[in-house]
Amino acid sequence: MQINGATQQRGHVLLIAGDSATRRRTVQVLPSKNLAALSMVPVSALLGSSLPSDTTYLDGIHDQNALQVRLRTAAATPGPLLVYLSGRLTTDRRGQQLYLALSRTTTSTARYTALPWEWLGTELRARPQGLTTVVFDLAADKATWPLLREYGTLPASTAAEVFGVVTPPGFDGGDGVSTYTRHWIEQLRNSPERPTNSRLHALTVSAAALPPGALVLPVTPALTAAGHGPWPTTNTRPAGPDPLSSGPVPGYAPSQAPQPQQPAAAPPPGTPVPQQVSPSPSRPPTAHTEFVAQDPRPHIHALAQAGRHSEAAQLAQLWEQHALRTGGYDPAQATQWVEIRADLAKMSGNYLLATQLWVGAGRARLLHQSSDAPEVLSAAQSAHYCWTQLRDVARARECGPELISLLRALPSLDRRHLSVAQQRLEFLHEASSAGS
């Protein structure tokens, strides 16, 4: 957002903290901590501009009209504008509109105490192209998530570049700065030069431990990665290790080479034959792309084997988002990519993320498979193994209940898994009590 020949202009940074997102005592987003972390970043880095700028922090605001006035004032700035929003995404009682919940918002009062999401687009739509960036780090509540899945996006304004994530309800985001915001800040600090907004977002999504099924916008940011091969057509997925067995734990094994396609019947004479192309695995194919089916998973596995874990995770995340966009929420293909992300996390030593992803994959498969399906049992076993590798007592204790809940839902699974997990969780609670 560099502005040439506009030395008299001023920029503006508007940081908005909505209501905290918690469910069943599980913290998902703490907007105040996100804003506190952003306040330590130079405004020039946030804006990507050296112009003199103003900064507005709105933390704890509860009046939607006052917030609209601040948003309108920020939109009137002649220079570059960054609007950052964090908090709980909710709906009104009718469930027809999206809102950013404010500090006093309840389900029955959302229409009067929350920020209607459409106001964001209304206030920003008159701004010149190329001067406005919207970044959001949100968590959807239980009533809002189905509506968000139906939309498949979170509209803002055609005049703005829009980047961010919305996590599903119930996912533990910790009691600190949200993972997307934290890695967004880290990328700004660690990059020798300020990346473009799209590149910054892509690097952040690659590094962040986003939960399975999280809505990431834009869905397919432009990334630079080598390799070939579009959407995989095989259904093979790596088996998970058994935490009750001994011996080395296998890493992520790529699927076999793609199955050869059956030759198609010859078209009638004179019928035009479309040209087939093979887009890169770093860019999932669009809905109208025709291509020769190849499997990008060997390439992703090769990246991980070479120690390029961030790039491998980035590509897997993009393919999961592509599956969600083209096949609906949590289809079988997207669940396979969640499992691949889990194995990649295990390979990089991130057992916390691996545990969370495997539990999420197991739950997703239970929605459309029986409790004794091999893929469901394998996901549960993999989740159990990765959980046993967690050495952080607090994190292991937090993940334990969700894992045990999954194990209990699988009566055909070896009962030792459940008993061992319960014993370890009791030990972790005792260790925590003894240390306090």
Short mmCIF file of N, CA and C in Angstrom, two decimals, residues 172-338:
data_model
loop_
_atom_site.label_atom_id
_atom_site.label_comp_id
_atom_site.label_asym_id
_atom_site.label_seq_id
_atom_site.Cartn_x
_atom_site.Cartn_y
_atom_site.Cartn_z
N ASP A 172 -9.96 -25.14 21.11
CA ASP A 172 -9.17 -24.47 22.14
C ASP A 172 -8.11 -23.59 21.50
N GLY A 173 -8.26 -22.27 21.68
CA GLY A 173 -7.29 -21.34 21.13
C GLY A 173 -6.24 -20.89 22.12
N GLY A 174 -6.29 -21.42 23.36
CA GLY A 174 -5.32 -21.00 24.37
C GLY A 174 -5.73 -19.69 25.03
N ASP A 175 -4.95 -19.28 26.02
CA ASP A 175 -5.29 -18.07 26.76
C ASP A 175 -4.36 -16.91 26.45
N GLY A 176 -3.75 -16.94 25.26
CA GLY A 176 -2.85 -15.87 24.85
C GLY A 176 -3.29 -15.26 23.54
N VAL A 177 -2.32 -14.73 22.81
CA VAL A 177 -2.60 -14.15 21.50
C VAL A 177 -3.02 -15.26 20.55
N SER A 178 -4.05 -15.04 19.75
CA SER A 178 -4.54 -16.05 18.82
C SER A 178 -3.44 -16.45 17.84
N THR A 179 -3.50 -17.71 17.42
CA THR A 179 -2.41 -18.25 16.60
C THR A 179 -2.25 -17.49 15.29
N TYR A 180 -3.35 -17.10 14.62
CA TYR A 180 -3.23 -16.38 13.36
C TYR A 180 -2.59 -15.02 13.58
N THR A 181 -3.08 -14.28 14.56
CA THR A 181 -2.53 -12.95 14.83
C THR A 181 -1.08 -13.03 15.28
N ARG A 182 -0.77 -14.01 16.11
CA ARG A 182 0.61 -14.15 16.59
C ARG A 182 1.58 -14.40 15.44
N HIS A 183 1.22 -15.30 14.54
CA HIS A 183 2.12 -15.60 13.43
C HIS A 183 2.12 -14.47 12.40
N TRP A 184 1.03 -13.74 12.29
CA TRP A 184 0.99 -12.59 11.40
C TRP A 184 2.00 -11.55 11.87
N ILE A 185 2.04 -11.33 13.18
CA ILE A 185 3.00 -10.38 13.75
C ILE A 185 4.43 -10.90 13.58
N GLU A 186 4.64 -12.18 13.82
CA GLU A 186 5.98 -12.76 13.69
C GLU A 186 6.50 -12.65 12.27
N GLN A 187 5.63 -12.85 11.28
CA GLN A 187 6.07 -12.71 9.90
C GLN A 187 6.48 -11.28 9.60
N LEU A 188 5.77 -10.30 10.14
CA LEU A 188 6.14 -8.91 9.95
C LEU A 188 7.51 -8.62 10.57
N ARG A 189 7.74 -9.17 11.75
CA ARG A 189 9.00 -8.90 12.45
C ARG A 189 10.19 -9.61 11.83
N ASN A 190 9.97 -10.81 11.31
CA ASN A 190 11.08 -11.63 10.83
C ASN A 190 11.43 -11.41 9.37
N SER A 191 10.54 -10.79 8.61
CA SER A 191 10.82 -10.59 7.19
C SER A 191 11.76 -9.40 7.02
N PRO A 192 12.83 -9.56 6.23
CA PRO A 192 13.76 -8.44 6.02
C PRO A 192 13.08 -7.24 5.37
N GLU A 193 12.10 -7.50 4.50
CA GLU A 193 11.30 -6.45 3.90
C GLU A 193 9.83 -6.78 4.12
N ARG A 194 9.02 -5.76 4.23
CA ARG A 194 7.60 -5.97 4.50
C ARG A 194 6.96 -6.72 3.33
N PRO A 195 6.43 -7.96 3.55
CA PRO A 195 5.81 -8.70 2.45
C PRO A 195 4.54 -8.01 1.96
N THR A 196 4.13 -8.35 0.77
CA THR A 196 2.82 -7.90 0.31
C THR A 196 1.75 -8.53 1.20
N ASN A 197 0.58 -7.96 1.18
CA ASN A 197 -0.49 -8.47 2.05
C ASN A 197 -0.82 -9.93 1.75
N SER A 198 -0.88 -10.28 0.47
CA SER A 198 -1.21 -11.67 0.12
C SER A 198 -0.11 -12.61 0.55
N ARG A 199 1.14 -12.20 0.38
CA ARG A 199 2.26 -13.03 0.80
C ARG A 199 2.32 -13.16 2.32
N LEU A 200 2.06 -12.07 3.01
CA LEU A 200 2.04 -12.09 4.47
C LEU A 200 0.97 -13.05 4.98
N HIS A 201 -0.20 -13.01 4.36
CA HIS A 201 -1.28 -13.91 4.75
C HIS A 201 -0.90 -15.36 4.48
N ALA A 202 -0.30 -15.62 3.31
CA ALA A 202 0.06 -16.99 2.97
C ALA A 202 1.11 -17.54 3.93
N LEU A 203 2.10 -16.74 4.28
CA LEU A 203 3.13 -17.18 5.23
C LEU A 203 2.51 -17.44 6.61
N THR A 204 1.55 -16.61 6.98
CA THR A 204 0.91 -16.76 8.29
C THR A 204 0.10 -18.05 8.35
N VAL A 205 -0.70 -18.30 7.33
CA VAL A 205 -1.52 -19.52 7.30
C VAL A 205 -0.63 -20.76 7.33
N SER A 206 0.52 -20.68 6.64
CA SER A 206 1.44 -21.81 6.62
C SER A 206 1.99 -22.11 8.00
N ALA A 207 2.31 -21.07 8.76
CA ALA A 207 2.98 -21.26 10.06
C ALA A 207 2.00 -21.49 11.20
N ALA A 208 0.77 -20.99 11.07
CA ALA A 208 -0.18 -21.05 12.18
C ALA A 208 -0.79 -22.44 12.33
N ALA A 209 -1.07 -22.81 13.55
CA ALA A 209 -1.72 -24.10 13.84
C ALA A 209 -3.23 -23.91 13.80
N LEU A 210 -3.76 -23.78 12.60
CA LEU A 210 -5.20 -23.55 12.46
C LEU A 210 -5.96 -24.86 12.66
N PRO A 211 -7.13 -24.79 13.28
CA PRO A 211 -7.92 -26.01 13.51
C PRO A 211 -8.51 -26.55 12.23
N PRO A 212 -8.82 -27.83 12.17
CA PRO A 212 -9.43 -28.39 10.96
C PRO A 212 -10.76 -27.73 10.65
N GLY A 213 -10.96 -27.41 9.38
CA GLY A 213 -12.21 -26.81 8.95
C GLY A 213 -12.29 -25.32 9.11
N ALA A 214 -11.24 -24.67 9.65
CA ALA A 214 -11.27 -23.22 9.82
C ALA A 214 -11.46 -22.54 8.47
N LEU A 215 -12.25 -21.47 8.46
CA LEU A 215 -12.47 -20.70 7.24
C LEU A 215 -11.30 -19.75 7.07
N VAL A 216 -10.58 -19.88 5.97
CA VAL A 216 -9.43 -19.03 5.67
C VAL A 216 -9.77 -18.21 4.44
N LEU A 217 -9.60 -16.90 4.53
CA LEU A 217 -9.85 -16.03 3.39
C LEU A 217 -8.61 -15.17 3.11
N PRO A 218 -8.21 -15.05 1.84
CA PRO A 218 -8.80 -15.75 0.70
C PRO A 218 -8.48 -17.24 0.75
N VAL A 219 -9.31 -18.04 0.07
CA VAL A 219 -9.17 -19.49 0.15
C VAL A 219 -7.90 -19.97 -0.52
N THR A 220 -7.56 -19.38 -1.64
CA THR A 220 -6.39 -19.83 -2.40
C THR A 220 -5.46 -18.67 -2.68
N PRO A 221 -4.71 -18.20 -1.68
CA PRO A 221 -3.75 -17.13 -1.93
C PRO A 221 -2.65 -17.61 -2.86
N ALA A 222 -2.09 -16.68 -3.61
CA ALA A 222 -1.02 -17.04 -4.54
C ALA A 222 0.23 -17.38 -3.76
N LEU A 223 0.77 -18.56 -4.00
CA LEU A 223 1.96 -18.99 -3.31
C LEU A 223 2.99 -19.41 -4.34
N THR A 224 4.23 -19.39 -3.94
CA THR A 224 5.29 -19.81 -4.84
C THR A 224 5.89 -21.08 -4.29
N ALA A 225 5.61 -22.19 -4.95
CA ALA A 225 6.18 -23.48 -4.55
C ALA A 225 6.33 -24.32 -5.79
N ALA A 226 7.39 -25.09 -5.84
CA ALA A 226 7.63 -25.92 -7.00
C ALA A 226 6.76 -27.16 -6.96
N GLY A 227 6.63 -27.83 -8.10
CA GLY A 227 5.92 -29.10 -8.14
C GLY A 227 4.77 -29.08 -9.12
N HIS A 228 4.21 -30.23 -9.34
CA HIS A 228 3.11 -30.38 -10.28
C HIS A 228 2.09 -31.34 -9.71
N GLY A 229 0.86 -31.20 -10.18
CA GLY A 229 -0.16 -32.18 -9.83
C GLY A 229 -1.34 -31.56 -9.14
N PRO A 230 -2.53 -31.69 -9.68
CA PRO A 230 -3.71 -31.10 -9.08
C PRO A 230 -4.34 -32.00 -8.04
N TRP A 231 -5.63 -31.86 -7.89
CA TRP A 231 -6.38 -32.54 -6.83
C TRP A 231 -6.23 -34.05 -6.90
N PRO A 232 -5.87 -34.73 -5.78
CA PRO A 232 -5.71 -36.17 -5.80
C PRO A 232 -7.04 -36.89 -5.92
N THR A 233 -7.04 -37.97 -6.68
CA THR A 233 -8.28 -38.73 -6.86
C THR A 233 -8.26 -40.02 -6.08
N THR A 234 -7.10 -40.42 -5.53
CA THR A 234 -7.04 -41.65 -4.76
C THR A 234 -7.58 -41.42 -3.37
N ASN A 235 -8.03 -42.48 -2.71
CA ASN A 235 -8.60 -42.38 -1.37
C ASN A 235 -7.66 -42.95 -0.32
N THR A 236 -6.42 -43.26 -0.71
CA THR A 236 -5.47 -43.83 0.24
C THR A 236 -5.04 -42.77 1.23
N ARG A 237 -4.94 -43.12 2.48
CA ARG A 237 -4.39 -42.21 3.48
C ARG A 237 -3.48 -43.00 4.39
N PRO A 238 -2.48 -42.34 4.98
CA PRO A 238 -1.55 -43.06 5.84
C PRO A 238 -2.21 -43.57 7.10
N ALA A 239 -1.82 -44.75 7.52
CA ALA A 239 -2.35 -45.30 8.76
C ALA A 239 -1.66 -44.67 9.95
N GLY A 240 -2.38 -44.53 11.05
CA GLY A 240 -1.81 -43.93 12.24
C GLY A 240 -1.10 -44.95 13.09
N PRO A 241 -0.09 -44.52 13.84
CA PRO A 241 0.66 -45.43 14.70
C PRO A 241 -0.14 -45.80 15.94
N ASP A 242 0.17 -46.94 16.51
CA ASP A 242 -0.50 -47.42 17.71
C ASP A 242 0.35 -47.07 18.92
N PRO A 243 -0.15 -46.21 19.84
CA PRO A 243 0.65 -45.82 21.00
C PRO A 243 0.91 -46.97 21.95
N LEU A 244 0.18 -48.09 21.81
CA LEU A 244 0.40 -49.21 22.72
C LEU A 244 1.47 -50.17 22.20
N SER A 245 1.93 -49.94 20.98
CA SER A 245 2.96 -50.81 20.42
C SER A 245 4.34 -50.21 20.63
N SER A 246 5.35 -51.02 20.51
CA SER A 246 6.72 -50.55 20.67
C SER A 246 7.35 -50.43 19.30
N GLY A 247 8.56 -49.89 19.27
CA GLY A 247 9.26 -49.77 18.00
C GLY A 247 9.13 -48.38 17.44
N PRO A 248 9.85 -48.09 16.36
CA PRO A 248 9.81 -46.76 15.78
C PRO A 248 8.44 -46.43 15.21
N VAL A 249 8.11 -45.17 15.26
CA VAL A 249 6.83 -44.72 14.75
C VAL A 249 7.01 -44.29 13.31
N PRO A 250 6.23 -44.81 12.39
CA PRO A 250 6.40 -44.43 10.99
C PRO A 250 6.01 -42.99 10.75
N GLY A 251 6.71 -42.34 9.83
CA GLY A 251 6.35 -40.99 9.47
C GLY A 251 5.27 -41.00 8.41
N TYR A 252 4.98 -39.85 7.91
CA TYR A 252 3.94 -39.74 6.90
C TYR A 252 4.40 -40.42 5.63
N ALA A 253 3.67 -41.43 5.21
CA ALA A 253 4.00 -42.15 3.99
C ALA A 253 3.11 -41.66 2.88
N PRO A 254 3.68 -41.19 1.78
CA PRO A 254 2.83 -40.69 0.70
C PRO A 254 2.04 -41.82 0.07
N SER A 255 0.93 -41.47 -0.51
CA SER A 255 0.12 -42.48 -1.17
C SER A 255 0.83 -43.00 -2.40
N GLN A 256 0.34 -44.09 -2.89
CA GLN A 256 0.91 -44.65 -4.10
C GLN A 256 0.65 -43.72 -5.27
N ALA A 257 1.33 -43.99 -6.36
CA ALA A 257 1.14 -43.17 -7.55
C ALA A 257 -0.32 -43.21 -7.96
N PRO A 258 -0.80 -42.16 -8.60
CA PRO A 258 -2.21 -42.12 -8.99
C PRO A 258 -2.60 -43.31 -9.85
N GLN A 259 -3.81 -43.76 -9.65
CA GLN A 259 -4.31 -44.87 -10.44
C GLN A 259 -4.51 -44.42 -11.88
N PRO A 260 -4.13 -45.22 -12.84
CA PRO A 260 -4.31 -44.82 -14.24
C PRO A 260 -5.78 -44.66 -14.56
N GLN A 261 -6.06 -43.63 -15.32
CA GLN A 261 -7.45 -43.39 -15.70
C GLN A 261 -7.88 -44.36 -16.79
N GLN A 262 -9.15 -44.72 -16.75
CA GLN A 262 -9.69 -45.57 -17.80
C GLN A 262 -9.80 -44.75 -19.08
N PRO A 263 -9.41 -45.30 -20.21
CA PRO A 263 -9.50 -44.54 -21.44
C PRO A 263 -10.94 -44.19 -21.75
N ALA A 264 -11.14 -42.94 -22.10
CA ALA A 264 -12.49 -42.49 -22.41
C ALA A 264 -12.85 -42.89 -23.83
N ALA A 265 -14.15 -43.03 -24.04
CA ALA A 265 -14.61 -43.37 -25.38
C ALA A 265 -14.30 -42.24 -26.34
N ALA A 266 -13.94 -42.58 -27.55
CA ALA A 266 -13.59 -41.58 -28.53
C ALA A 266 -14.81 -40.71 -28.84
N PRO A 267 -14.64 -39.39 -28.91
CA PRO A 267 -15.77 -38.52 -29.20
C PRO A 267 -16.18 -38.64 -30.65
N PRO A 268 -17.40 -38.29 -30.99
CA PRO A 268 -17.84 -38.32 -32.38
C PRO A 268 -16.98 -37.41 -33.24
N PRO A 269 -16.83 -37.75 -34.49
CA PRO A 269 -16.03 -36.90 -35.38
C PRO A 269 -16.53 -35.47 -35.38
N GLY A 270 -15.56 -34.56 -35.33
CA GLY A 270 -15.90 -33.14 -35.36
C GLY A 270 -16.14 -32.53 -34.00
N THR A 271 -16.14 -33.37 -32.91
CA THR A 271 -16.35 -32.82 -31.57
C THR A 271 -15.06 -32.20 -31.07
N PRO A 272 -15.06 -30.92 -30.63
CA PRO A 272 -13.83 -30.30 -30.12
C PRO A 272 -13.41 -30.95 -28.81
N VAL A 273 -12.13 -31.21 -28.67
CA VAL A 273 -11.58 -31.83 -27.46
C VAL A 273 -10.87 -30.75 -26.65
N PRO A 274 -11.29 -30.49 -25.40
CA PRO A 274 -10.64 -29.45 -24.61
C PRO A 274 -9.22 -29.83 -24.25
N GLN A 275 -8.37 -28.81 -24.19
CA GLN A 275 -6.98 -29.04 -23.82
C GLN A 275 -6.90 -29.29 -22.33
N GLN A 276 -6.11 -30.28 -21.93
CA GLN A 276 -5.97 -30.62 -20.51
C GLN A 276 -4.65 -30.07 -19.99
N VAL A 277 -4.73 -29.51 -18.79
CA VAL A 277 -3.56 -28.91 -18.19
C VAL A 277 -3.39 -29.46 -16.79
N SER A 278 -2.20 -29.33 -16.25
CA SER A 278 -1.92 -29.80 -14.90
C SER A 278 -1.44 -28.63 -14.06
N PRO A 279 -2.35 -27.99 -13.31
CA PRO A 279 -1.92 -26.88 -12.47
C PRO A 279 -1.03 -27.35 -11.33
N SER A 280 -0.29 -26.41 -10.76
CA SER A 280 0.65 -26.73 -9.69
C SER A 280 -0.08 -27.09 -8.42
N PRO A 281 0.48 -27.99 -7.57
CA PRO A 281 -0.18 -28.29 -6.30
C PRO A 281 -0.17 -27.11 -5.35
N SER A 282 0.63 -26.10 -5.62
CA SER A 282 0.62 -24.93 -4.77
C SER A 282 -0.60 -24.06 -5.04
N ARG A 283 -1.31 -24.33 -6.16
CA ARG A 283 -2.53 -23.59 -6.46
C ARG A 283 -3.63 -24.59 -6.80
N PRO A 284 -4.54 -24.86 -5.89
CA PRO A 284 -5.61 -25.80 -6.19
C PRO A 284 -6.37 -25.37 -7.43
N PRO A 285 -6.82 -26.32 -8.26
CA PRO A 285 -7.48 -25.97 -9.50
C PRO A 285 -8.81 -25.29 -9.24
N THR A 286 -9.20 -24.43 -10.16
CA THR A 286 -10.49 -23.78 -10.04
C THR A 286 -11.58 -24.75 -10.46
N ALA A 287 -12.83 -24.34 -10.20
CA ALA A 287 -13.95 -25.24 -10.48
C ALA A 287 -14.08 -25.55 -11.97
N HIS A 288 -13.54 -24.70 -12.82
CA HIS A 288 -13.72 -24.89 -14.26
C HIS A 288 -12.46 -25.44 -14.93
N THR A 289 -11.43 -25.76 -14.16
CA THR A 289 -10.20 -26.27 -14.74
C THR A 289 -10.35 -27.74 -15.09
N GLU A 290 -9.93 -28.12 -16.29
CA GLU A 290 -9.88 -29.52 -16.68
C GLU A 290 -8.43 -29.95 -16.65
N PHE A 291 -8.16 -31.11 -16.04
CA PHE A 291 -6.77 -31.48 -15.85
C PHE A 291 -6.62 -32.99 -15.82
N VAL A 292 -5.40 -33.42 -15.99
CA VAL A 292 -5.05 -34.82 -15.84
C VAL A 292 -4.82 -35.08 -14.36
N ALA A 293 -5.50 -36.07 -13.80
CA ALA A 293 -5.41 -36.32 -12.36
C ALA A 293 -4.03 -36.80 -11.97
N GLN A 294 -3.36 -36.05 -11.11
CA GLN A 294 -2.09 -36.42 -10.52
C GLN A 294 -2.18 -36.15 -9.04
N ASP A 295 -1.29 -36.74 -8.28
CA ASP A 295 -1.37 -36.68 -6.83
C ASP A 295 -0.29 -35.75 -6.29
N PRO A 296 -0.64 -34.65 -5.62
CA PRO A 296 0.37 -33.74 -5.08
C PRO A 296 1.00 -34.23 -3.78
N ARG A 297 0.48 -35.31 -3.20
CA ARG A 297 0.96 -35.73 -1.89
C ARG A 297 2.41 -36.19 -1.88
N PRO A 298 2.90 -36.88 -2.91
CA PRO A 298 4.34 -37.20 -2.90
C PRO A 298 5.22 -35.95 -2.85
N HIS A 299 4.81 -34.90 -3.56
CA HIS A 299 5.58 -33.66 -3.53
C HIS A 299 5.56 -33.05 -2.13
N ILE A 300 4.40 -33.04 -1.48
CA ILE A 300 4.30 -32.50 -0.12
C ILE A 300 5.14 -33.33 0.84
N HIS A 301 5.09 -34.64 0.68
CA HIS A 301 5.90 -35.51 1.53
C HIS A 301 7.39 -35.24 1.32
N ALA A 302 7.79 -35.00 0.08
CA ALA A 302 9.21 -34.72 -0.20
C ALA A 302 9.65 -33.43 0.48
N LEU A 303 8.77 -32.43 0.48
CA LEU A 303 9.10 -31.18 1.17
C LEU A 303 9.32 -31.44 2.66
N ALA A 304 8.42 -32.22 3.26
CA ALA A 304 8.56 -32.51 4.69
C ALA A 304 9.82 -33.31 4.98
N GLN A 305 10.12 -34.28 4.12
CA GLN A 305 11.33 -35.09 4.30
C GLN A 305 12.59 -34.24 4.21
N ALA A 306 12.52 -33.19 3.41
CA ALA A 306 13.67 -32.29 3.25
C ALA A 306 13.74 -31.25 4.36
N GLY A 307 12.84 -31.32 5.33
CA GLY A 307 12.86 -30.38 6.44
C GLY A 307 12.11 -29.09 6.15
N ARG A 308 11.44 -29.01 5.02
CA ARG A 308 10.70 -27.80 4.65
C ARG A 308 9.26 -27.95 5.14
N HIS A 309 9.13 -28.06 6.47
CA HIS A 309 7.84 -28.38 7.08
C HIS A 309 6.81 -27.28 6.86
N SER A 310 7.26 -26.03 6.90
CA SER A 310 6.32 -24.92 6.73
C SER A 310 5.69 -24.94 5.35
N GLU A 311 6.50 -25.18 4.31
CA GLU A 311 5.97 -25.22 2.95
C GLU A 311 5.02 -26.41 2.78
N ALA A 312 5.39 -27.55 3.33
CA ALA A 312 4.53 -28.73 3.22
C ALA A 312 3.19 -28.48 3.90
N ALA A 313 3.22 -27.90 5.09
CA ALA A 313 1.98 -27.61 5.80
C ALA A 313 1.14 -26.58 5.06
N GLN A 314 1.82 -25.63 4.43
CA GLN A 314 1.13 -24.59 3.68
C GLN A 314 0.33 -25.19 2.52
N LEU A 315 0.97 -26.06 1.77
CA LEU A 315 0.30 -26.67 0.63
C LEU A 315 -0.86 -27.55 1.08
N ALA A 316 -0.64 -28.33 2.13
CA ALA A 316 -1.72 -29.19 2.62
C ALA A 316 -2.90 -28.36 3.09
N GLN A 317 -2.62 -27.24 3.75
CA GLN A 317 -3.70 -26.35 4.21
C GLN A 317 -4.49 -25.81 3.02
N LEU A 318 -3.79 -25.44 1.96
CA LEU A 318 -4.48 -24.91 0.79
C LEU A 318 -5.37 -25.96 0.13
N TRP A 319 -4.87 -27.19 0.05
CA TRP A 319 -5.67 -28.25 -0.56
C TRP A 319 -6.88 -28.60 0.30
N GLU A 320 -6.73 -28.53 1.62
CA GLU A 320 -7.90 -28.75 2.48
C GLU A 320 -8.95 -27.68 2.23
N GLN A 321 -8.49 -26.41 2.13
CA GLN A 321 -9.44 -25.33 1.89
C GLN A 321 -10.12 -25.49 0.53
N HIS A 322 -9.37 -25.94 -0.45
CA HIS A 322 -9.96 -26.18 -1.76
C HIS A 322 -11.03 -27.27 -1.68
N ALA A 323 -10.77 -28.32 -0.93
CA ALA A 323 -11.75 -29.39 -0.79
C ALA A 323 -13.01 -28.89 -0.09
N LEU A 324 -12.83 -28.04 0.93
CA LEU A 324 -13.99 -27.49 1.63
C LEU A 324 -14.80 -26.58 0.71
N ARG A 325 -14.08 -25.82 -0.11
CA ARG A 325 -14.76 -24.87 -1.00
C ARG A 325 -15.55 -25.58 -2.09
N THR A 326 -15.00 -26.68 -2.60
CA THR A 326 -15.63 -27.36 -3.73
C THR A 326 -16.53 -28.51 -3.32
N GLY A 327 -16.34 -29.03 -2.11
CA GLY A 327 -17.11 -30.20 -1.72
C GLY A 327 -17.98 -30.02 -0.51
N GLY A 328 -18.05 -28.79 0.06
CA GLY A 328 -18.87 -28.59 1.24
C GLY A 328 -18.07 -28.82 2.51
N TYR A 329 -18.67 -28.54 3.65
CA TYR A 329 -17.98 -28.63 4.93
C TYR A 329 -17.63 -30.07 5.28
N ASP A 330 -16.36 -30.28 5.56
CA ASP A 330 -15.84 -31.56 6.02
C ASP A 330 -16.23 -32.75 5.14
N PRO A 331 -16.06 -32.66 3.83
CA PRO A 331 -16.27 -33.85 3.02
C PRO A 331 -15.14 -34.82 3.23
N ALA A 332 -15.24 -36.00 2.63
CA ALA A 332 -14.21 -37.03 2.82
C ALA A 332 -12.85 -36.54 2.36
N GLN A 333 -12.78 -35.84 1.22
CA GLN A 333 -11.50 -35.37 0.71
C GLN A 333 -10.85 -34.39 1.67
N ALA A 334 -11.64 -33.46 2.20
CA ALA A 334 -11.08 -32.48 3.14
C ALA A 334 -10.58 -33.16 4.40
N THR A 335 -11.30 -34.18 4.87
CA THR A 335 -10.87 -34.90 6.06
C THR A 335 -9.54 -35.60 5.83
N GLN A 336 -9.35 -36.12 4.63
CA GLN A 336 -8.06 -36.73 4.31
C GLN A 336 -6.93 -35.71 4.42
N TRP A 337 -7.20 -34.49 3.99
CA TRP A 337 -6.15 -33.47 4.09
C TRP A 337 -5.91 -33.05 5.54
N VAL A 338 -6.94 -33.09 6.36
CA VAL A 338 -6.72 -32.85 7.79
C VAL A 338 -5.77 -33.91 8.36
#
